[in-house]
Amino acid sequence: MFADSLPPNLNRVGSQFLVMASNGNYQYGYNDGHSIKTETRSAGGVVEGFYKYVDANNELRTVQYTVRDRIPTRLNIGIMLFMSCFVSYMLRVNMSVNLLAMVQPIQKMNQPAVKPMFNGTNANDTSATMPMPTAAAVHNYGPRYNWSSHDQSLILGAYFYGYLVTSLPAGVLAERFGPRNLVGSTLAASALLTALTPLAATYGMWTVVVNRAALGICGGVLYPALHNLVSRWAPPDEKGKFVSALMGGTFGTVVTWPLVGVLIETFGWSFAFYVPAVITAIVVAFWLIIVADSPAKHPRIKKEEQDYIIKSLGDTISKQNLLPPVLKMITSLPFLALLVLHFGNLWGLYFLLTAAPKFMSEVLGFKLAKAGFLAALPYLARALAAFGFGSIGDYLRKKSVFSVTTIRKSFCLFSHIIPGLFLVGLIYAGFDPYVCVAIITLSLGFNGASTMTNLQNSQDLAPNFAGTLYGIINFVGTTSGFISPMLVAHFTADRSTMDEWQYVFAIGAAAYIIPALVFVLFGSAVVQKWNEPKQHESKQTTKQVQETY
């Protein structure tokens, strides 16, 4: 009865076997005539097996099972990637809500019945009523400051300018000194700066500007350093999930806005700084306990998981601290294609998150900011889709369905081309605000596929310098945050109607689609020769770099 599909070493009653490895892996099995069992423990501590037996009705039963002996350490690393981005965005976006409670509310015009002033009436006649300004109801959320709209724009923009200062060198710093301490120290400093914001406000607007700029300097380090960490921890067929974890910032935005609103109304605006700072400090403590720069440096990782990660990465990660070959980077055609692709991604992202609400407000008369769920929906769609696309991409890579280069290029259809077409669709969407929200949500949702294109390609080209590469493309891409609002202002300076916005949407669509076409033509997922500059310079002959799967 057991003869079918038996392992060769169990085809006789009474047979058994046991194989042990030095790393703790094993394989064993037996056949006692009444039941048969085999079990294997492999990389990562995964135990798989099956057993067969004859039940009371003389029917053959087969049971298969898989057991993991513990949570993989790299899963904990992925969770901390998510949480670091989550709290970083909490500190980044809270000011946009907090500032409303920190300043004197803008006066509104009271509009009583107005008598004609120059239609046979003396202009000095006091009975001729003018619209009079009346102060909006002022809630007692804490001290309020007389900061003008220009002052407020400086406060909100200060983070952005500080962010640019460190986004470029952050990758090099992570590669030289390790991402664990770099991220931990900058997040701790960010928590402290946020907690000191109420005190800074008492000294004046410029003190807050300096505080926010310093916060931006700390924030600019985060993503290049995290990309460096991913390059050290993520097996090739799991990189999509690891990069998707960097979408924690999107969830941070969604959670922070309603959270600080409740804190302001309940305890006052100062607590809207204190609470996020405390949450960040807690995350920093877990970060320093859980995270290590690499599997080889982690004190609690299982030997088999460590060996599995190191073996899967092969020789793409150097054990030495290498100086990035900047000249070779900036003259590399695949890297330049990635640079263009990332710029297009950030252009579309900033455009949809800033210009589209302006369009719906001024053209459609729909106040997106007042529809809390609708305002959060595009963010949620992008984050959830990122995990979906990342998982699909990892599956395709694990099964070797396509080459990595083919996966990167084909996913540009979802991350760039389809979102660009949705922007074109906004031109013909009519004047239904909910249709526009749906289009924006779908556009940002499909853009979640960027976890399989521009957000991951730096890991492919040069794992040793993934942080540096991402720092460069993020520095250049962030400039779209300045350019796209200026472009919108240019076309809508005199009028803001559908006629003017057609040009804005067309340019936005082109900024999405053209970079995707450039990447399809010139992009690559092959590890570049300059990933190991010293090694290749010492060789007399060169060999073709093989693409990993």
Coordinates of C-alpha atoms in Angstrom, one line a residue:
M1 CA 0.0 0.0 0.0
F2 CA 2.9 2.4 0.7
A3 CA 4.8 1.4 -2.4
D4 CA 3.7 4.4 -4.5
S5 CA 5.8 7.6 -4.5
L6 CA 8.1 6.5 -1.6
P7 CA 11.7 7.8 -1.2
P8 CA 14.1 5.2 -2.4
N9 CA 15.6 4.7 1.0
L10 CA 12.2 3.9 2.5
N11 CA 10.9 1.3 0.1
R12 CA 11.4 -1.6 2.5
V13 CA 9.6 -2.2 5.7
G14 CA 11.9 -1.6 8.7
S15 CA 14.1 0.9 6.8
Q16 CA 15.1 4.2 8.3
F17 CA 17.7 6.9 7.8
L18 CA 19.1 10.0 9.5
V19 CA 21.4 12.7 8.0
M20 CA 22.8 15.5 10.2
A21 CA 24.6 18.7 9.1
S22 CA 27.0 20.8 11.2
N23 CA 24.7 23.8 10.9
G24 CA 21.8 22.0 12.7
N25 CA 19.9 21.0 9.5
Y26 CA 18.8 17.4 9.3
Q27 CA 16.8 14.9 7.3
Y28 CA 15.3 11.6 8.7
G29 CA 12.7 9.1 7.9
Y30 CA 11.3 5.6 8.7
N31 CA 9.0 2.9 7.4
D32 CA 7.7 0.5 10.1
G33 CA 5.0 -1.2 8.0
H34 CA 2.2 0.7 9.6
S35 CA 3.3 4.3 8.9
I36 CA 5.9 6.2 7.0
K37 CA 7.4 9.5 7.9
T38 CA 10.1 11.9 6.4
E39 CA 11.2 15.2 7.9
T40 CA 13.7 17.8 6.7
R41 CA 15.0 20.9 8.5
S42 CA 16.5 23.4 6.0
A43 CA 17.8 27.0 5.7
G44 CA 16.1 29.5 8.0
G45 CA 15.0 26.9 10.5
V46 CA 12.1 25.7 8.3
V47 CA 11.0 22.1 9.1
E48 CA 9.0 20.3 6.3
G49 CA 7.7 16.7 6.2
F50 CA 4.9 14.2 5.7
Y51 CA 3.7 11.0 7.1
K52 CA 1.4 8.3 5.8
Y53 CA -0.7 5.8 7.7
V54 CA -3.7 3.4 7.3
D55 CA -6.7 4.5 9.3
A56 CA -9.4 2.3 11.0
N57 CA -11.3 2.1 7.7
N58 CA -8.2 0.7 6.0
E59 CA -7.8 3.9 4.0
L60 CA -4.4 5.5 3.3
R61 CA -4.0 8.9 4.8
T62 CA -1.2 11.4 4.0
V63 CA -0.4 14.5 6.1
Q64 CA 2.0 17.2 5.0
Y65 CA 3.3 19.9 7.4
T66 CA 5.6 22.9 7.5
V67 CA 6.9 24.4 10.8
R68 CA 9.0 27.4 11.4
D69 CA 10.9 27.2 14.7
R70 CA 11.0 31.0 15.3
I71 CA 10.2 34.3 13.7
P72 CA 13.0 35.0 11.2
T73 CA 15.3 37.8 12.3
R74 CA 15.0 39.5 8.9
L75 CA 11.2 39.8 9.5
N76 CA 12.0 41.8 12.6
I77 CA 14.3 44.0 10.5
G78 CA 11.5 44.5 8.0
I79 CA 9.1 45.6 10.8
M80 CA 11.7 48.1 12.1
L81 CA 12.2 49.5 8.5
F82 CA 8.4 50.1 8.5
M83 CA 8.3 51.7 11.9
S84 CA 11.3 54.0 11.3
C85 CA 9.6 55.4 8.2
F86 CA 6.3 55.6 10.1
V87 CA 7.7 57.8 13.0
S88 CA 9.9 59.8 10.6
Y89 CA 6.7 60.9 8.7
M90 CA 4.9 61.5 12.0
L91 CA 7.5 64.2 12.8
R92 CA 7.6 65.4 9.3
V93 CA 3.9 66.1 8.6
N94 CA 2.5 67.0 12.0
M95 CA 3.4 70.7 11.6
S96 CA 1.0 71.2 8.8
V97 CA -1.9 70.6 11.2
N98 CA -0.3 71.9 14.4
L99 CA 0.5 75.2 12.9
L100 CA -3.2 76.0 12.4
A101 CA -3.6 75.9 16.2
M102 CA -0.4 77.8 16.9
V103 CA -1.3 81.0 15.0
Q104 CA -4.0 83.5 15.1
P105 CA -6.8 82.5 12.8
I106 CA -7.2 84.3 9.5
Q107 CA -10.0 86.9 9.7
K108 CA -13.1 86.3 7.6
M109 CA -15.1 89.1 6.0
N110 CA -18.5 89.7 7.5
Q111 CA -21.0 90.3 4.6
P112 CA -24.1 92.3 5.8
A113 CA -26.4 93.9 3.3
V114 CA -24.4 96.5 1.5
K115 CA -26.0 99.8 0.4
P116 CA -24.9 101.3 -2.9
M117 CA -22.0 103.7 -2.2
F118 CA -21.7 105.7 -5.3
N119 CA -25.2 105.5 -6.8
G120 CA -26.4 108.8 -5.6
T121 CA -25.0 108.3 -2.1
N122 CA -22.3 110.3 -0.4
A123 CA -19.2 108.2 0.0
N124 CA -18.8 109.7 3.5
D125 CA -22.3 108.7 4.5
T126 CA -21.8 106.4 7.5
S127 CA -25.1 104.7 6.7
A128 CA -23.4 103.1 3.7
T129 CA -22.2 99.8 5.1
M130 CA -18.9 98.2 4.1
P131 CA -18.0 94.6 4.7
M132 CA -16.3 94.4 8.1
P133 CA -13.6 91.9 9.1
T134 CA -14.6 89.8 12.0
A135 CA -12.3 87.4 13.8
A136 CA -13.0 83.8 13.6
A137 CA -13.8 82.0 16.8
V138 CA -10.5 81.4 18.6
H139 CA -10.2 78.1 20.5
N140 CA -7.9 77.9 23.5
Y141 CA -5.5 75.2 22.3
G142 CA -2.5 77.0 23.8
P143 CA -0.4 80.1 23.0
R144 CA -1.1 81.7 19.6
Y145 CA 1.5 83.7 17.6
N146 CA 1.1 86.5 15.1
W147 CA 2.9 84.8 12.3
S148 CA 1.9 85.9 8.8
S149 CA 1.1 83.6 5.9
H150 CA 4.7 84.2 4.7
D151 CA 6.1 83.2 8.1
Q152 CA 4.0 80.1 8.1
S153 CA 5.3 79.1 4.6
L154 CA 8.9 79.5 5.8
I155 CA 8.2 77.2 8.8
L156 CA 6.5 74.5 6.6
G157 CA 9.3 74.8 3.9
A158 CA 12.2 74.7 6.4
Y159 CA 12.0 70.9 6.7
F160 CA 12.2 70.5 3.0
Y161 CA 15.3 72.6 2.6
G162 CA 17.1 70.8 5.5
Y163 CA 16.1 67.5 3.9
L164 CA 18.1 68.2 0.8
V165 CA 21.3 69.0 2.7
T166 CA 21.8 65.4 3.9
S167 CA 19.9 63.3 1.3
L168 CA 23.0 63.4 -1.0
P169 CA 25.8 62.3 1.4
A170 CA 23.6 60.0 3.6
G171 CA 24.3 56.9 1.5
V172 CA 28.0 57.4 1.7
L173 CA 27.7 57.9 5.5
A174 CA 25.7 54.7 5.9
E175 CA 28.2 52.8 3.8
R176 CA 31.1 54.1 5.8
F177 CA 29.7 54.0 9.4
G178 CA 26.8 51.6 9.2
P179 CA 23.0 52.3 8.8
R180 CA 22.0 51.1 12.3
N181 CA 23.7 53.9 14.4
L182 CA 23.1 56.5 11.7
V183 CA 19.3 55.9 11.6
G184 CA 19.1 55.5 15.4
S185 CA 20.9 58.7 16.2
T186 CA 19.1 60.8 13.7
L187 CA 15.7 59.5 14.8
A188 CA 16.6 60.2 18.4
A189 CA 17.7 63.7 17.5
S190 CA 14.5 64.2 15.5
A191 CA 12.4 63.2 18.6
L192 CA 14.3 65.7 20.7
L193 CA 13.9 68.5 18.2
T194 CA 10.2 67.8 18.0
A195 CA 9.8 67.8 21.7
L196 CA 11.6 71.2 21.9
T197 CA 9.3 72.8 19.2
P198 CA 6.9 74.4 21.8
L199 CA 9.9 75.9 23.6
A200 CA 11.4 77.1 20.3
A201 CA 8.1 78.8 19.4
T202 CA 8.3 81.0 22.5
Y203 CA 11.5 82.5 21.1
G204 CA 10.0 83.4 17.8
M205 CA 9.3 82.3 14.3
W206 CA 12.9 82.0 13.2
T207 CA 13.7 79.7 16.1
V208 CA 11.0 77.4 14.8
V209 CA 12.4 77.6 11.3
V210 CA 15.8 76.6 12.5
N211 CA 14.3 73.8 14.5
R212 CA 12.4 72.5 11.5
A213 CA 15.4 72.8 9.2
A214 CA 17.5 70.7 11.7
L215 CA 14.6 68.2 11.7
G216 CA 14.8 68.0 7.9
I217 CA 18.6 67.5 8.1
C218 CA 18.0 64.5 10.3
G219 CA 15.2 63.2 8.1
G220 CA 17.2 63.4 4.9
V221 CA 19.5 60.6 6.2
L222 CA 16.7 58.1 6.6
Y223 CA 15.9 56.6 3.2
P224 CA 19.4 56.3 1.7
A225 CA 20.5 54.6 5.0
L226 CA 17.6 52.3 4.9
H227 CA 18.3 51.3 1.3
N228 CA 21.8 50.5 2.4
L229 CA 20.4 48.3 5.2
V230 CA 18.0 46.5 2.7
S231 CA 21.0 45.7 0.5
R232 CA 22.7 43.9 3.4
W233 CA 19.6 42.0 4.8
A234 CA 17.2 41.2 2.0
P235 CA 17.7 38.0 0.0
P236 CA 17.2 38.7 -3.8
D237 CA 13.7 37.1 -3.9
E238 CA 12.5 39.1 -0.9
K239 CA 13.7 42.6 -1.8
G240 CA 10.2 43.6 -3.0
K241 CA 8.8 43.0 0.4
F242 CA 11.6 44.9 2.1
V243 CA 11.3 47.9 -0.1
S244 CA 7.5 47.9 0.4
A245 CA 8.2 48.2 4.1
L246 CA 9.6 51.7 3.4
M247 CA 6.0 52.7 2.6
G248 CA 5.6 53.0 6.4
G249 CA 5.9 56.8 5.9
T250 CA 2.6 56.7 4.0
F251 CA 0.8 55.1 6.9
G252 CA 2.5 57.6 9.2
T253 CA 0.9 60.4 7.2
V254 CA -2.6 58.8 7.4
V255 CA -2.3 58.2 11.2
T256 CA -0.7 61.5 12.1
W257 CA -3.3 63.9 10.7
P258 CA -6.3 62.6 12.7
L259 CA -4.1 61.8 15.7
V260 CA -2.7 65.3 16.2
G261 CA -6.2 66.7 15.6
V262 CA -7.5 64.8 18.5
L263 CA -4.5 65.7 20.7
I264 CA -4.9 69.4 19.9
E265 CA -8.6 69.5 20.7
T266 CA -8.1 67.4 23.9
F267 CA -4.8 68.5 25.4
G268 CA -3.6 71.5 23.3
W269 CA -1.1 71.8 20.4
S270 CA 2.0 71.3 22.5
F271 CA 1.0 67.6 23.1
A272 CA 0.7 67.2 19.4
F273 CA 4.5 67.6 19.4
Y274 CA 5.2 65.7 22.7
V275 CA 3.3 62.5 21.9
P276 CA 4.9 61.9 18.5
A277 CA 8.3 62.6 20.0
V278 CA 7.6 60.0 22.8
I279 CA 6.4 57.4 20.2
T280 CA 9.6 58.0 18.2
A281 CA 11.8 57.6 21.2
I282 CA 10.2 54.2 21.9
V283 CA 10.8 53.1 18.3
V284 CA 14.4 54.2 18.6
A285 CA 14.9 52.0 21.6
F286 CA 13.5 49.0 19.8
W287 CA 15.6 49.9 16.7
L288 CA 18.8 49.8 18.6
I289 CA 17.9 46.5 20.3
I290 CA 16.6 44.7 17.2
V291 CA 18.6 46.1 14.2
A292 CA 22.2 45.3 13.2
D293 CA 24.2 46.5 10.2
S294 CA 24.3 43.1 8.7
P295 CA 23.4 39.4 9.5
A296 CA 27.0 38.8 10.3
K297 CA 26.9 41.4 13.1
H298 CA 23.5 40.5 14.6
P299 CA 24.0 38.9 18.1
R300 CA 20.8 36.8 18.1
I301 CA 20.3 35.6 14.5
K302 CA 20.2 31.8 14.0
K303 CA 23.3 30.5 12.2
E304 CA 21.2 28.9 9.4
E305 CA 19.4 32.1 8.7
Q306 CA 22.6 34.0 8.7
D307 CA 24.2 31.5 6.3
Y308 CA 21.1 31.6 4.1
I309 CA 21.1 35.4 3.7
I310 CA 24.8 35.6 3.1
K311 CA 24.7 32.8 0.6
S312 CA 21.8 34.3 -1.3
L313 CA 23.6 37.7 -1.6
G314 CA 26.7 36.0 -3.0
D315 CA 29.6 38.2 -3.7
T316 CA 27.5 41.3 -4.5
I317 CA 28.1 42.8 -1.0
S318 CA 31.7 43.6 0.0
K319 CA 33.0 43.1 3.5
Q320 CA 35.1 46.2 3.1
N321 CA 34.1 49.8 3.3
L322 CA 34.5 51.0 -0.3
L323 CA 34.5 54.6 -1.5
P324 CA 31.8 55.0 -4.2
P325 CA 33.2 55.4 -7.8
V326 CA 31.3 58.6 -8.4
L327 CA 32.6 59.2 -11.9
K328 CA 31.7 55.7 -13.1
M329 CA 28.3 56.1 -11.5
I330 CA 27.3 59.3 -13.1
T331 CA 28.5 58.1 -16.5
S332 CA 26.7 54.7 -16.2
L333 CA 23.8 54.6 -18.7
P334 CA 21.7 52.2 -16.5
F335 CA 22.1 54.5 -13.5
L336 CA 21.2 57.6 -15.5
A337 CA 18.1 55.8 -16.7
L338 CA 17.2 55.1 -13.1
L339 CA 17.8 58.7 -12.2
V340 CA 15.3 59.8 -14.9
L341 CA 12.8 57.1 -13.8
H342 CA 13.0 58.2 -10.1
F343 CA 12.6 61.9 -11.1
G344 CA 9.4 61.0 -13.0
N345 CA 8.1 59.0 -10.0
L346 CA 8.6 61.9 -7.6
W347 CA 7.2 64.4 -10.0
G348 CA 4.0 62.5 -10.3
L349 CA 3.9 61.9 -6.6
Y350 CA 4.3 65.5 -5.6
F351 CA 2.1 66.7 -8.4
L352 CA -0.8 64.4 -7.4
L353 CA -0.5 65.3 -3.7
T354 CA -0.3 69.0 -4.3
A355 CA -1.7 70.2 -7.6
A356 CA -4.6 67.8 -7.9
P357 CA -6.3 69.0 -4.6
K358 CA -5.8 72.6 -5.9
F359 CA -7.5 71.6 -9.1
M360 CA -10.5 70.1 -7.3
S361 CA -10.7 73.1 -5.0
E362 CA -10.4 75.9 -7.6
V363 CA -12.0 74.2 -10.7
L364 CA -14.4 71.7 -9.2
G365 CA -15.2 73.6 -5.9
F366 CA -14.5 70.4 -3.9
K367 CA -12.7 70.7 -0.6
L368 CA -10.7 67.5 -0.4
A369 CA -9.1 68.5 2.8
K370 CA -12.5 68.4 4.5
A371 CA -13.2 64.9 3.4
G372 CA -10.8 63.1 5.8
F373 CA -11.2 59.6 4.5
L374 CA -11.1 60.7 0.8
A375 CA -7.9 62.7 1.5
A376 CA -6.3 59.6 3.0
L377 CA -7.5 57.2 0.4
P378 CA -4.8 57.8 -2.2
Y379 CA -2.1 57.4 0.4
L380 CA -3.6 54.1 1.6
A381 CA -4.1 52.9 -1.9
R382 CA -0.4 53.5 -2.7
A383 CA 0.9 51.8 0.4
L384 CA -1.4 48.7 0.1
A385 CA -0.7 48.4 -3.6
A386 CA 3.0 48.6 -2.9
F387 CA 2.9 45.4 -0.7
G388 CA 0.8 43.7 -3.4
F389 CA 3.1 44.6 -6.3
G390 CA 6.2 43.8 -4.2
S391 CA 4.9 40.3 -3.3
I392 CA 4.0 39.6 -7.0
G393 CA 7.4 40.8 -8.1
D394 CA 9.2 38.7 -5.5
Y395 CA 7.2 35.6 -6.7
L396 CA 8.1 36.2 -10.3
R397 CA 11.8 36.5 -9.3
K398 CA 11.8 33.5 -7.1
K399 CA 10.2 31.3 -9.8
S400 CA 12.6 32.8 -12.4
V401 CA 9.5 33.5 -14.6
F402 CA 11.4 36.5 -16.1
S403 CA 14.8 38.0 -15.8
V404 CA 15.1 40.7 -13.2
T405 CA 15.7 43.4 -15.9
T406 CA 12.4 42.3 -17.6
I407 CA 10.6 42.5 -14.3
R408 CA 11.8 46.0 -13.6
K409 CA 11.0 47.2 -17.1
S410 CA 7.6 45.5 -17.3
F411 CA 6.5 46.9 -13.9
C412 CA 7.1 50.4 -15.3
L413 CA 3.7 49.9 -17.0
F414 CA 2.0 50.0 -13.6
S415 CA 4.3 52.4 -11.7
H416 CA 4.5 55.1 -14.4
I417 CA 2.7 54.6 -17.6
I418 CA -0.8 53.8 -16.2
P419 CA -0.6 56.6 -13.6
G420 CA 0.3 59.0 -16.4
L421 CA -2.7 57.9 -18.5
F422 CA -4.9 58.5 -15.4
L423 CA -3.6 62.1 -15.4
V424 CA -4.7 62.4 -19.0
G425 CA -8.0 61.0 -17.9
L426 CA -8.5 63.9 -15.4
I427 CA -8.8 66.2 -18.4
Y428 CA -11.9 64.3 -19.5
A429 CA -13.3 63.3 -16.1
G430 CA -15.9 66.1 -16.2
F431 CA -16.7 68.0 -13.1
D432 CA -17.7 65.2 -10.7
P433 CA -15.3 65.6 -7.7
Y434 CA -15.7 62.0 -6.6
V435 CA -14.7 60.7 -10.0
C436 CA -11.6 62.9 -9.7
V437 CA -10.8 61.4 -6.3
A438 CA -11.3 58.0 -7.7
I439 CA -8.8 58.8 -10.6
I440 CA -6.3 60.2 -8.2
T441 CA -6.6 57.2 -5.9
L442 CA -6.2 54.8 -8.8
S443 CA -3.2 56.7 -10.1
L444 CA -1.4 56.7 -6.8
G445 CA -2.5 53.1 -6.2
F446 CA -0.8 51.9 -9.4
N447 CA 2.2 54.0 -8.6
G448 CA 2.7 51.6 -5.6
A449 CA 4.4 49.4 -8.2
S450 CA 7.4 51.7 -7.9
T451 CA 8.6 49.3 -5.2
M452 CA 9.5 47.0 -8.1
T453 CA 11.0 49.7 -10.3
N454 CA 12.8 52.8 -9.3
L455 CA 12.7 52.2 -5.5
Q456 CA 14.5 48.9 -5.9
N457 CA 16.7 49.3 -8.9
S458 CA 19.6 50.8 -7.0
Q459 CA 19.8 47.5 -5.1
D460 CA 20.3 45.8 -8.5
L461 CA 22.9 48.0 -10.0
A462 CA 25.3 48.3 -7.1
P463 CA 24.4 46.6 -3.8
N464 CA 27.6 47.9 -2.2
F465 CA 26.5 51.5 -3.0
A466 CA 22.7 51.1 -2.9
G467 CA 22.5 53.9 -0.2
T468 CA 24.7 56.3 -2.2
L469 CA 22.8 55.6 -5.4
Y470 CA 19.4 56.2 -3.7
G471 CA 20.8 59.4 -2.1
I472 CA 21.7 60.8 -5.5
I473 CA 18.5 60.0 -7.3
N474 CA 16.4 61.1 -4.3
F475 CA 18.3 64.4 -4.2
V476 CA 17.7 65.1 -7.9
G477 CA 14.1 63.8 -7.7
T478 CA 13.2 66.0 -4.7
T479 CA 13.8 69.1 -6.8
S480 CA 10.5 68.2 -8.6
G481 CA 8.9 69.4 -5.4
F482 CA 10.0 72.9 -6.3
I483 CA 9.5 72.7 -10.0
S484 CA 6.0 71.3 -10.3
P485 CA 4.2 73.9 -8.1
M486 CA 6.0 76.6 -10.0
L487 CA 4.7 75.1 -13.3
V488 CA 1.2 75.0 -11.9
A489 CA 1.4 78.6 -10.7
H490 CA 2.6 79.7 -14.2
F491 CA -0.4 78.2 -16.0
T492 CA -3.0 79.2 -13.4
A493 CA -1.6 82.7 -12.6
D494 CA -4.5 84.6 -14.3
R495 CA -7.2 81.9 -14.5
S496 CA -7.7 78.5 -13.0
T497 CA -10.1 76.7 -15.4
M498 CA -10.1 73.4 -17.2
D499 CA -8.5 75.1 -20.2
E500 CA -5.3 76.0 -18.2
W501 CA -5.2 72.7 -16.3
Q502 CA -5.2 70.7 -19.5
Y503 CA -1.6 71.8 -20.1
V504 CA -0.7 71.0 -16.5
F505 CA -2.1 67.5 -16.7
A506 CA -0.5 66.9 -20.1
I507 CA 3.0 67.9 -18.7
G508 CA 2.4 65.7 -15.6
A509 CA 1.5 62.7 -17.7
A510 CA 4.6 63.3 -19.9
A511 CA 6.7 63.5 -16.7
Y512 CA 5.4 60.0 -15.8
I513 CA 5.5 58.3 -19.2
I514 CA 8.6 59.6 -20.9
P515 CA 11.0 58.5 -18.0
A516 CA 9.4 55.0 -18.2
L517 CA 10.2 54.8 -21.9
V518 CA 13.7 55.9 -21.2
F519 CA 14.2 53.2 -18.6
V520 CA 12.7 50.6 -20.8
L521 CA 15.2 51.5 -23.5
F522 CA 18.3 52.0 -21.3
G523 CA 17.6 50.6 -17.9
S524 CA 19.1 47.4 -16.5
A525 CA 19.0 45.2 -13.4
V526 CA 22.5 43.7 -14.0
V527 CA 25.0 44.3 -11.2
Q528 CA 27.4 46.8 -12.6
K529 CA 31.2 46.3 -12.8
W530 CA 31.9 49.3 -10.7
N531 CA 30.0 47.7 -7.7
E532 CA 33.5 46.2 -6.9
P533 CA 35.9 48.8 -8.2
K534 CA 39.0 47.6 -6.4
Q535 CA 38.4 44.0 -7.4
H536 CA 37.9 44.8 -11.1
E537 CA 40.8 47.2 -11.3
S538 CA 43.1 44.4 -10.1
K539 CA 42.0 42.0 -12.8
Q540 CA 43.7 41.9 -16.2
T541 CA 40.7 40.6 -17.9
T542 CA 37.0 41.4 -17.6
K543 CA 34.1 39.1 -17.7
Q544 CA 30.5 39.6 -18.4
V545 CA 28.5 40.3 -15.2
Q546 CA 25.8 37.7 -14.9
E547 CA 22.4 38.8 -14.0
T548 CA 21.1 37.3 -10.7
Y549 CA 17.7 35.8 -10.4

